[in-house]
Amino acid sequence: KASHSAGGPTRIAGAKIGLAQFCLSAPKTDMDNSVVIHDYHQMDKLMDEERKYILGMIKTIRQTGCNVLLIQKSILRDAVSDLSLSYLAKAGIMVVRDVERTEIEFIAKTLGCKPAATVDSFTAEKLGHADLVEEVSTSEGKIVKITGVPDSRTVSVLIRGSNKLVLDEADRSLHDAFCVVRSLVKRQFL
C-alpha cells in the first residue's frame, strides 16, 4: 500500500526503485529502558537528535537517486515513522510500506533490485528501474501498479468477481489455462 499521508507522490515516471529491509525511524534500545527527561530543553534536544538521525537516513536514500521506496513490514515495531514519511514526501520519494517478508525475493527478482538490510548498504547499484509506478484505485481499494520493467518476465493477473464462488472458479480456470500453456512449452507436439 502506498503511503502518501504526508503528501507524498502517488505517481512516478522513470522510477528508480529501492527495496529497504530496515526501519526508517529512530533507533530503539535492545532492552527495556526508560529515559527520564526533567525539562523542556532536554526534550527539545532529544527531538532534534531524532530529526537529524532520520534526515541523515533520508539524505542517504536520496543520494542514490531512489524515487520509489518499498519498505518491508517490521514485526517488532513500525517500519516507518510519521516524521520519516514527511521527509520522504518532501524529497519527492514515493513510499510503499508493509511489504511482506515472503514477497521480498519475488519483488527483487521481478524488479531487478537488491534488498538493502541497512541504510549504509543502500546504494545506487541495488536499485531497480521501471517506466511508471502509480497507485491505482479499484473497487476493493488501492493497489500499486509497476509497469515498464526492463527484462521482466513477470505478469500479475488481477481477478475480480461478484463473490467468492466466481473468484474461485476464475482462479481454477486460469490455473488450467496456465497448465495447458506449460504442457505446450514442454512438449511441443501436443
Coordinates of N, CA and C in Angstrom, one line a residue:
K1 N 0.8 -1.2 0.0 CA 0.0 0.0 0.0 C 0.9 1.2 0.0
A2 N 0.6 2.2 -0.9 CA 1.4 3.4 -1.0 C 1.0 4.3 0.2
S3 N 2.0 4.9 0.8 CA 1.7 5.8 1.9 C 2.0 7.2 1.4
H4 N 0.9 8.0 1.3 CA 1.0 9.4 0.9 C 0.3 10.2 1.9
S5 N 0.2 9.8 3.1 CA -0.4 10.6 4.2 C 0.3 11.9 4.4
A6 N 1.6 12.0 4.1 CA 2.3 13.2 4.4 C 2.4 14.0 3.1
G7 N 1.6 13.7 2.1 CA 1.6 14.5 0.9 C 2.6 14.0 -0.2
G8 N 3.0 12.7 0.0 CA 4.0 12.1 -1.0 C 3.4 11.9 -2.3
P9 N 4.2 11.6 -3.3 CA 3.7 11.4 -4.7 C 3.0 10.0 -4.8
T10 N 2.0 9.9 -5.7 CA 1.3 8.7 -5.9 C 1.6 8.2 -7.4
R11 N 2.4 8.9 -8.1 CA 2.7 8.5 -9.5 C 4.1 9.0 -9.8
I12 N 5.0 8.1 -10.2 CA 6.4 8.4 -10.5 C 6.7 7.8 -11.9
A13 N 7.1 8.7 -12.8 CA 7.6 8.2 -14.1 C 9.1 8.1 -14.1
G14 N 9.7 7.1 -14.8 CA 11.1 6.9 -14.7 C 11.6 6.5 -13.4
A15 N 10.9 5.5 -12.8 CA 11.1 5.2 -11.4 C 12.4 4.4 -11.2
K16 N 13.1 4.8 -10.1 CA 14.3 4.1 -9.6 C 13.8 3.5 -8.3
I17 N 13.7 2.2 -8.2 CA 13.0 1.5 -7.1 C 14.0 0.9 -6.1
G18 N 13.9 1.3 -4.8 CA 14.7 0.7 -3.8 C 13.9 -0.2 -2.9
L19 N 14.5 -1.2 -2.4 CA 13.9 -2.2 -1.5 C 14.6 -2.2 -0.1
A20 N 13.9 -1.7 0.9 CA 14.5 -1.5 2.2 C 14.0 -2.5 3.2
Q21 N 14.9 -3.2 3.8 CA 14.6 -4.1 4.9 C 15.0 -3.6 6.3
F22 N 15.1 -2.3 6.4 CA 15.4 -1.6 7.6 C 14.3 -0.6 8.0
C23 N 14.3 -0.2 9.3 CA 13.3 0.7 9.7 C 13.7 2.1 9.5
L24 N 12.8 2.9 9.0 CA 13.1 4.4 8.9 C 12.5 5.1 10.1
S25 N 13.0 4.9 11.2 CA 12.6 5.5 12.4 C 13.8 5.6 13.4
A26 N 13.6 6.3 14.5 CA 14.7 6.5 15.4 C 15.0 5.1 16.0
P27 N 16.3 4.9 16.3 CA 16.7 3.6 16.9 C 16.1 3.4 18.3
K28 N 15.8 2.1 18.6 CA 15.3 1.8 19.9 C 16.3 0.9 20.6
T29 N 16.3 0.9 21.9 CA 17.2 0.1 22.7 C 16.9 -1.4 22.6
D30 N 17.8 -2.2 22.8 CA 17.6 -3.7 22.8 C 16.9 -4.2 24.0
M31 N 17.0 -3.5 25.1 CA 16.4 -3.9 26.3 C 15.4 -2.9 26.8
D32 N 14.5 -3.3 27.7 CA 13.6 -2.3 28.2 C 14.3 -1.3 29.1
N33 N 14.4 -0.1 28.6 CA 15.0 1.0 29.3 C 14.0 2.2 29.3
S34 N 14.2 3.1 30.2 CA 13.4 4.3 30.2 C 14.3 5.5 30.3
V35 N 13.9 6.6 29.6 CA 14.6 7.8 29.5 C 13.9 8.8 30.4
V36 N 14.5 9.4 31.3 CA 13.9 10.4 32.2 C 14.3 11.8 31.8
I37 N 13.4 12.6 31.4 CA 13.6 14.0 31.0 C 13.0 14.9 32.0
H38 N 13.9 15.8 32.5 CA 13.5 16.7 33.6 C 13.0 18.1 33.1
D39 N 13.4 18.5 31.9 CA 13.0 19.9 31.5 C 12.8 19.9 29.9
Y40 N 12.2 20.9 29.5 CA 11.9 21.0 28.0 C 13.2 21.1 27.2
H41 N 14.3 21.6 27.7 CA 15.5 21.7 26.9 C 16.0 20.3 26.5
Q42 N 15.9 19.4 27.5 CA 16.3 18.0 27.2 C 15.4 17.4 26.2
M43 N 14.1 17.7 26.3 CA 13.1 17.1 25.3 C 13.4 17.7 23.9
D44 N 13.7 19.0 23.8 CA 14.0 19.5 22.5 C 15.2 18.9 21.9
K45 N 16.2 18.7 22.8 CA 17.5 18.1 22.3 C 17.2 16.7 21.8
L46 N 16.4 15.9 22.5 CA 16.1 14.5 22.1 C 15.3 14.5 20.8
M47 N 14.4 15.4 20.6 CA 13.6 15.5 19.4 C 14.5 16.0 18.2
D48 N 15.4 16.9 18.5 CA 16.3 17.4 17.5 C 17.3 16.3 17.0
E49 N 17.8 15.4 17.9 CA 18.6 14.3 17.6 C 17.9 13.3 16.7
E50 N 16.6 13.1 17.1 CA 15.8 12.1 16.3 C 15.6 12.7 14.8
R51 N 15.3 14.0 14.7 CA 15.2 14.6 13.4 C 16.5 14.4 12.6
K52 N 17.6 14.7 13.2 CA 18.9 14.7 12.5 C 19.2 13.2 12.0
Y53 N 18.9 12.3 12.9 CA 19.1 10.9 12.5 C 18.3 10.4 11.3
I54 N 17.0 10.7 11.4 CA 16.1 10.4 10.3 C 16.4 11.1 9.0
L55 N 16.8 12.4 9.1 CA 17.1 13.2 8.0 C 18.4 12.7 7.3
G56 N 19.3 12.2 8.1 CA 20.6 11.6 7.6 C 20.2 10.3 6.7
M57 N 19.3 9.5 7.2 CA 18.9 8.3 6.5 C 18.2 8.7 5.2
I58 N 17.4 9.7 5.2 CA 16.6 10.1 4.0 C 17.6 10.7 3.0
K59 N 18.6 11.5 3.4 CA 19.6 12.0 2.5 C 20.4 10.9 1.9
T60 N 20.8 9.9 2.6 CA 21.5 8.7 2.0 C 20.7 8.1 1.0
I61 N 19.4 7.9 1.2 CA 18.5 7.3 0.2 C 18.4 8.2 -1.0
R62 N 18.2 9.4 -0.8 CA 18.0 10.4 -1.9 C 19.3 10.5 -2.8
Q63 N 20.5 10.4 -2.2 CA 21.7 10.5 -2.9 C 21.9 9.3 -3.9
T64 N 21.2 8.2 -3.7 CA 21.3 7.1 -4.6 C 20.5 7.3 -5.9
G65 N 19.6 8.3 -5.8 CA 18.7 8.5 -7.0 C 17.4 7.8 -6.8
C66 N 17.1 7.2 -5.7 CA 15.9 6.4 -5.5 C 14.7 7.4 -5.4
N67 N 13.6 7.1 -6.2 CA 12.4 7.9 -6.1 C 11.2 7.1 -5.8
V68 N 11.3 5.8 -5.6 CA 10.3 4.9 -5.1 C 10.9 3.9 -4.1
L69 N 10.4 3.9 -2.9 CA 11.0 3.1 -1.8 C 9.9 2.1 -1.3
L70 N 10.3 0.8 -1.5 CA 9.5 -0.3 -0.9 C 10.1 -0.7 0.4
I71 N 9.2 -0.6 1.5 CA 9.7 -0.9 2.8 C 9.1 -2.2 3.4
Q72 N 10.0 -3.1 3.8 CA 9.5 -4.4 4.4 C 8.8 -4.1 5.7
K73 N 7.7 -4.9 5.9 CA 7.0 -4.8 7.1 C 7.8 -5.3 8.3
S74 N 7.8 -4.6 9.4 CA 8.5 -5.0 10.6 C 7.6 -5.6 11.6
I75 N 8.1 -6.7 12.2 CA 7.2 -7.4 13.2 C 7.4 -6.8 14.6
L76 N 8.5 -6.1 14.8 CA 8.8 -5.6 16.2 C 8.2 -4.2 16.4
R77 N 8.2 -3.4 15.4 CA 7.7 -2.0 15.6 C 7.4 -1.4 14.2
D78 N 6.9 -0.2 14.2 CA 6.6 0.4 12.9 C 7.8 0.5 12.1
A79 N 7.8 0.1 10.8 CA 8.9 0.2 9.9 C 9.2 1.6 9.5
V80 N 8.3 2.5 9.6 CA 8.4 3.9 9.1 C 7.6 4.8 10.1
S81 N 8.2 5.9 10.5 CA 7.6 6.8 11.3 C 6.9 7.9 10.5
D82 N 6.0 8.7 11.2 CA 5.4 9.8 10.5 C 6.4 10.9 10.1
L83 N 7.4 11.1 11.0 CA 8.4 12.1 10.6 C 9.2 11.7 9.4
S84 N 9.6 10.4 9.3 CA 10.3 10.0 8.1 C 9.4 10.0 6.8
L85 N 8.1 9.7 7.0 CA 7.2 9.8 5.9 C 7.1 11.3 5.4
S86 N 7.1 12.2 6.3 CA 7.1 13.6 6.0 C 8.4 14.0 5.2
Y87 N 9.5 13.6 5.7 CA 10.8 13.9 5.0 C 10.9 13.3 3.6
L88 N 10.4 12.0 3.5 CA 10.4 11.3 2.2 C 9.5 12.0 1.2
A89 N 8.3 12.5 1.7 CA 7.4 13.3 0.8 C 8.0 14.6 0.3
K90 N 8.7 15.3 1.2 CA 9.4 16.5 0.8 C 10.5 16.2 -0.2
A91 N 11.1 15.0 -0.1 CA 12.2 14.6 -1.0 C 11.6 14.1 -2.3
G92 N 10.3 14.0 -2.4 CA 9.7 13.5 -3.7 C 9.8 12.0 -3.9
I93 N 9.9 11.3 -2.8 CA 10.1 9.8 -2.9 C 8.7 9.2 -2.5
M94 N 8.3 8.3 -3.4 CA 7.0 7.6 -3.2 C 7.3 6.4 -2.3
V95 N 6.5 6.2 -1.3 CA 6.8 5.1 -0.3 C 5.7 4.1 -0.4
V96 N 6.1 2.8 -0.5 CA 5.2 1.7 -0.4 C 5.6 0.9 0.8
R97 N 4.8 0.9 1.8 CA 5.2 0.3 3.1 C 4.5 -1.0 3.3
D98 N 4.9 -1.7 4.3 CA 4.3 -3.0 4.8 C 4.4 -4.1 3.7
V99 N 5.5 -4.2 3.0 CA 5.7 -5.3 2.0 C 6.1 -6.5 2.9
E100 N 5.3 -7.6 2.6 CA 5.5 -8.8 3.4 C 6.9 -9.4 3.1
R101 N 7.4 -10.0 4.2 CA 8.8 -10.6 4.0 C 8.8 -11.8 3.0
T102 N 7.7 -12.5 2.9 CA 7.6 -13.6 1.9 C 7.6 -13.1 0.5
E103 N 7.3 -11.8 0.2 CA 7.3 -11.3 -1.1 C 8.6 -10.6 -1.5
I104 N 9.5 -10.4 -0.6 CA 10.7 -9.7 -0.9 C 11.5 -10.3 -2.1
E105 N 11.7 -11.6 -2.0 CA 12.5 -12.3 -3.0 C 11.9 -12.2 -4.4
F106 N 10.6 -12.4 -4.5 CA 9.9 -12.3 -5.7 C 9.9 -10.8 -6.3
I107 N 9.7 -9.9 -5.4 CA 9.8 -8.5 -5.9 C 11.2 -8.1 -6.4
A108 N 12.2 -8.6 -5.6 CA 13.6 -8.3 -6.0 C 13.9 -8.9 -7.4
K109 N 13.5 -10.1 -7.6 CA 13.8 -10.8 -8.9 C 13.0 -10.1 -10.0
T110 N 11.8 -9.8 -9.8 CA 10.9 -9.2 -10.8 C 11.4 -7.8 -11.2
L111 N 11.8 -6.9 -10.2 CA 12.1 -5.6 -10.5 C 13.6 -5.4 -10.8
G112 N 14.4 -6.4 -10.5 CA 15.8 -6.3 -10.8 C 16.6 -5.5 -9.7
C113 N 16.0 -5.4 -8.6 CA 16.7 -4.7 -7.5 C 17.1 -5.7 -6.4
K114 N 18.0 -5.2 -5.5 CA 18.5 -6.0 -4.4 C 18.1 -5.4 -3.1
P115 N 17.6 -6.2 -2.2 CA 17.2 -5.6 -0.9 C 18.4 -5.1 -0.1
A116 N 18.2 -4.0 0.6 CA 19.2 -3.5 1.5 C 18.8 -3.7 3.0
A117 N 19.7 -4.3 3.7 CA 19.4 -4.6 5.1 C 19.7 -3.4 6.0
T118 N 20.6 -2.5 5.6 CA 20.9 -1.3 6.4 C 20.9 -0.1 5.5
V119 N 20.8 1.0 6.1 CA 20.9 2.3 5.2 C 22.3 2.5 4.6
D120 N 23.3 2.0 5.3 CA 24.7 2.1 4.8 C 24.9 1.2 3.5
S121 N 24.1 0.1 3.4 CA 24.2 -0.8 2.3 C 23.3 -0.4 1.1
F122 N 22.5 0.6 1.3 CA 21.6 1.1 0.3 C 22.3 1.9 -0.7
T123 N 22.6 1.3 -1.9 CA 23.4 2.0 -2.9 C 22.7 2.1 -4.2
A124 N 23.1 2.9 -5.2 CA 22.5 3.0 -6.5 C 22.5 1.7 -7.3
E125 N 23.5 0.9 -7.0 CA 23.6 -0.4 -7.8 C 22.5 -1.3 -7.4
K126 N 21.9 -1.2 -6.2 CA 20.8 -2.1 -5.8 C 19.4 -1.6 -6.2
L127 N 19.4 -0.5 -7.0 CA 18.1 0.0 -7.4 C 17.5 -0.7 -8.6
G128 N 16.2 -0.9 -8.7 CA 15.6 -1.5 -9.9 C 15.0 -0.3 -10.7
H129 N 14.6 -0.5 -11.9 CA 14.1 0.5 -12.7 C 12.7 0.1 -13.3
A130 N 11.8 1.1 -13.5 CA 10.5 0.9 -14.2 C 10.1 2.2 -14.9
D131 N 9.3 2.1 -15.9 CA 8.9 3.3 -16.6 C 7.9 4.1 -15.8
L132 N 7.0 3.4 -15.0 CA 5.9 4.0 -14.3 C 5.6 3.2 -13.1
V133 N 5.4 3.9 -11.9 CA 4.9 3.4 -10.7 C 3.8 4.3 -10.3
E134 N 2.6 3.7 -10.1 CA 1.4 4.6 -9.8 C 0.5 3.8 -8.9
E135 N -0.2 4.6 -8.1 CA -1.3 4.0 -7.2 C -2.6 4.1 -8.0
V136 N -3.3 2.9 -8.1 CA -4.5 2.9 -8.9 C -5.6 2.5 -8.0
S137 N -6.8 3.2 -8.2 CA -8.0 2.8 -7.4 C -8.7 1.7 -8.0
T138 N -9.2 0.8 -7.2 CA -10.1 -0.3 -7.7 C -11.3 -0.3 -6.8
S139 N -12.2 -1.2 -7.1 CA -13.5 -1.2 -6.3 C -13.2 -1.7 -4.8
E140 N -12.1 -2.5 -4.7 CA -11.7 -3.0 -3.4 C -10.8 -2.1 -2.6
G141 N -10.2 -1.1 -3.2 CA -9.3 -0.3 -2.5 C -8.2 0.2 -3.5
K142 N -7.0 0.4 -3.1 CA -6.0 0.9 -4.0 C -4.8 -0.1 -4.1
I143 N -4.3 -0.2 -5.3 CA -3.1 -1.0 -5.5 C -2.0 -0.2 -6.1
V144 N -0.8 -0.7 -6.0 CA 0.4 -0.1 -6.6 C 0.7 -0.9 -7.9
K145 N 0.7 -0.2 -9.0 CA 0.9 -0.8 -10.3 C 2.3 -0.3 -10.8
I146 N 3.2 -1.3 -11.1 CA 4.5 -1.0 -11.6 C 4.6 -1.5 -13.1
T147 N 4.8 -0.7 -14.0 CA 4.8 -1.1 -15.4 C 6.2 -0.6 -16.1
G148 N 6.5 -1.3 -17.2 CA 7.7 -1.0 -17.9 C 9.0 -1.4 -17.3
V149 N 9.0 -2.5 -16.6 CA 10.2 -3.1 -16.0 C 11.0 -3.7 -17.1
P150 N 12.3 -3.3 -17.3 CA 13.1 -3.9 -18.3 C 13.5 -5.4 -18.0
D151 N 13.5 -6.2 -19.0 CA 13.9 -7.6 -18.9 C 13.0 -8.4 -17.9
S152 N 11.8 -8.0 -17.7 CA 10.9 -8.7 -16.7 C 10.1 -9.7 -17.5
R153 N 10.0 -10.9 -16.9 CA 9.2 -11.9 -17.5 C 8.0 -12.3 -16.5
T154 N 7.6 -11.3 -15.8 CA 6.5 -11.5 -14.8 C 5.3 -10.6 -15.2
V155 N 4.1 -11.3 -15.0 CA 2.9 -10.6 -15.2 C 2.0 -10.9 -14.0
S156 N 1.3 -9.9 -13.5 CA 0.4 -10.1 -12.4 C -1.0 -10.0 -13.0
V157 N -1.9 -11.0 -12.6 CA -3.2 -11.0 -13.1 C -4.1 -10.7 -11.9
L158 N -5.0 -9.7 -12.1 CA -5.9 -9.2 -11.1 C -7.3 -9.8 -11.4
I159 N -7.7 -10.7 -10.6 CA -9.0 -11.4 -10.8 C -10.1 -10.7 -10.0
R160 N -11.2 -10.3 -10.6 CA -12.3 -9.7 -9.9 C -13.6 -10.4 -10.2
G161 N -14.4 -10.5 -9.2 CA -15.7 -11.2 -9.4 C -16.7 -10.7 -8.4
S162 N -18.0 -11.1 -8.6 CA -19.0 -10.6 -7.7 C -19.1 -11.3 -6.4
N163 N -18.5 -12.5 -6.3 CA -18.5 -13.2 -5.0 C -17.4 -14.2 -5.0
K164 N -17.2 -14.8 -3.9 CA -16.1 -15.8 -3.7 C -16.2 -17.0 -4.6
L165 N -17.4 -17.4 -4.9 CA -17.5 -18.6 -5.7 C -17.1 -18.3 -7.2
V166 N -17.4 -17.1 -7.7 CA -17.0 -16.7 -9.0 C -15.5 -16.5 -9.0
L167 N -14.9 -16.0 -8.0 CA -13.4 -15.8 -7.9 C -12.7 -17.1 -7.9
D168 N -13.2 -18.1 -7.1 CA -12.6 -19.4 -7.1 C -12.7 -20.1 -8.4
E169 N -13.8 -20.0 -9.1 CA -13.9 -20.6 -10.4 C -13.0 -20.0 -11.4
A170 N -12.9 -18.7 -11.4 CA -12.0 -18.0 -12.3 C -10.5 -18.3 -12.0
D171 N -10.2 -18.5 -10.8 CA -8.8 -18.9 -10.4 C -8.5 -20.3 -10.9
R172 N -9.5 -21.2 -10.8 CA -9.3 -22.6 -11.3 C -9.1 -22.6 -12.8
S173 N -10.0 -21.8 -13.5 CA -9.9 -21.7 -14.9 C -8.6 -21.2 -15.4
L174 N -8.1 -20.1 -14.7 CA -6.8 -19.5 -15.1 C -5.7 -20.5 -14.8
H175 N -5.7 -21.3 -13.7 CA -4.7 -22.3 -13.4 C -4.7 -23.4 -14.5
D176 N -5.9 -23.8 -14.9 CA -6.0 -24.8 -16.0 C -5.3 -24.3 -17.3
A177 N -5.6 -23.0 -17.6 CA -5.0 -22.4 -18.8 C -3.5 -22.4 -18.7
F178 N -3.0 -22.0 -17.6 CA -1.5 -22.0 -17.4 C -0.9 -23.4 -17.5
C179 N -1.6 -24.4 -17.0 CA -1.1 -25.8 -17.2 C -1.1 -26.2 -18.6
V180 N -2.1 -25.8 -19.4 CA -2.1 -26.1 -20.8 C -0.9 -25.5 -21.5
V181 N -0.7 -24.2 -21.3 CA 0.4 -23.5 -21.9 C 1.8 -24.1 -21.5
R182 N 1.9 -24.5 -20.2 CA 3.1 -25.1 -19.7 C 3.3 -26.5 -20.5
S183 N 2.3 -27.2 -20.6 CA 2.4 -28.5 -21.4 C 2.8 -28.3 -22.8
L184 N 2.3 -27.3 -23.4 CA 2.6 -27.0 -24.8 C 4.1 -26.5 -24.9
V185 N 4.6 -25.8 -24.0 CA 6.0 -25.4 -24.0 C 6.9 -26.6 -23.7
K186 N 6.5 -27.5 -22.8 CA 7.4 -28.7 -22.5 C 7.3 -29.7 -23.6
R187 N 6.2 -30.0 -24.2 CA 6.0 -31.0 -25.3 C 5.3 -30.3 -26.4
Q188 N 6.1 -29.9 -27.4 CA 5.6 -29.1 -28.5 C 4.7 -29.9 -29.5
F189 N 4.6 -31.2 -29.3 CA 3.9 -32.0 -30.3 C 2.4 -32.2 -29.9
L190 N 2.0 -31.7 -28.8 CA 0.6 -31.9 -28.4 C -0.4 -31.3 -29.3

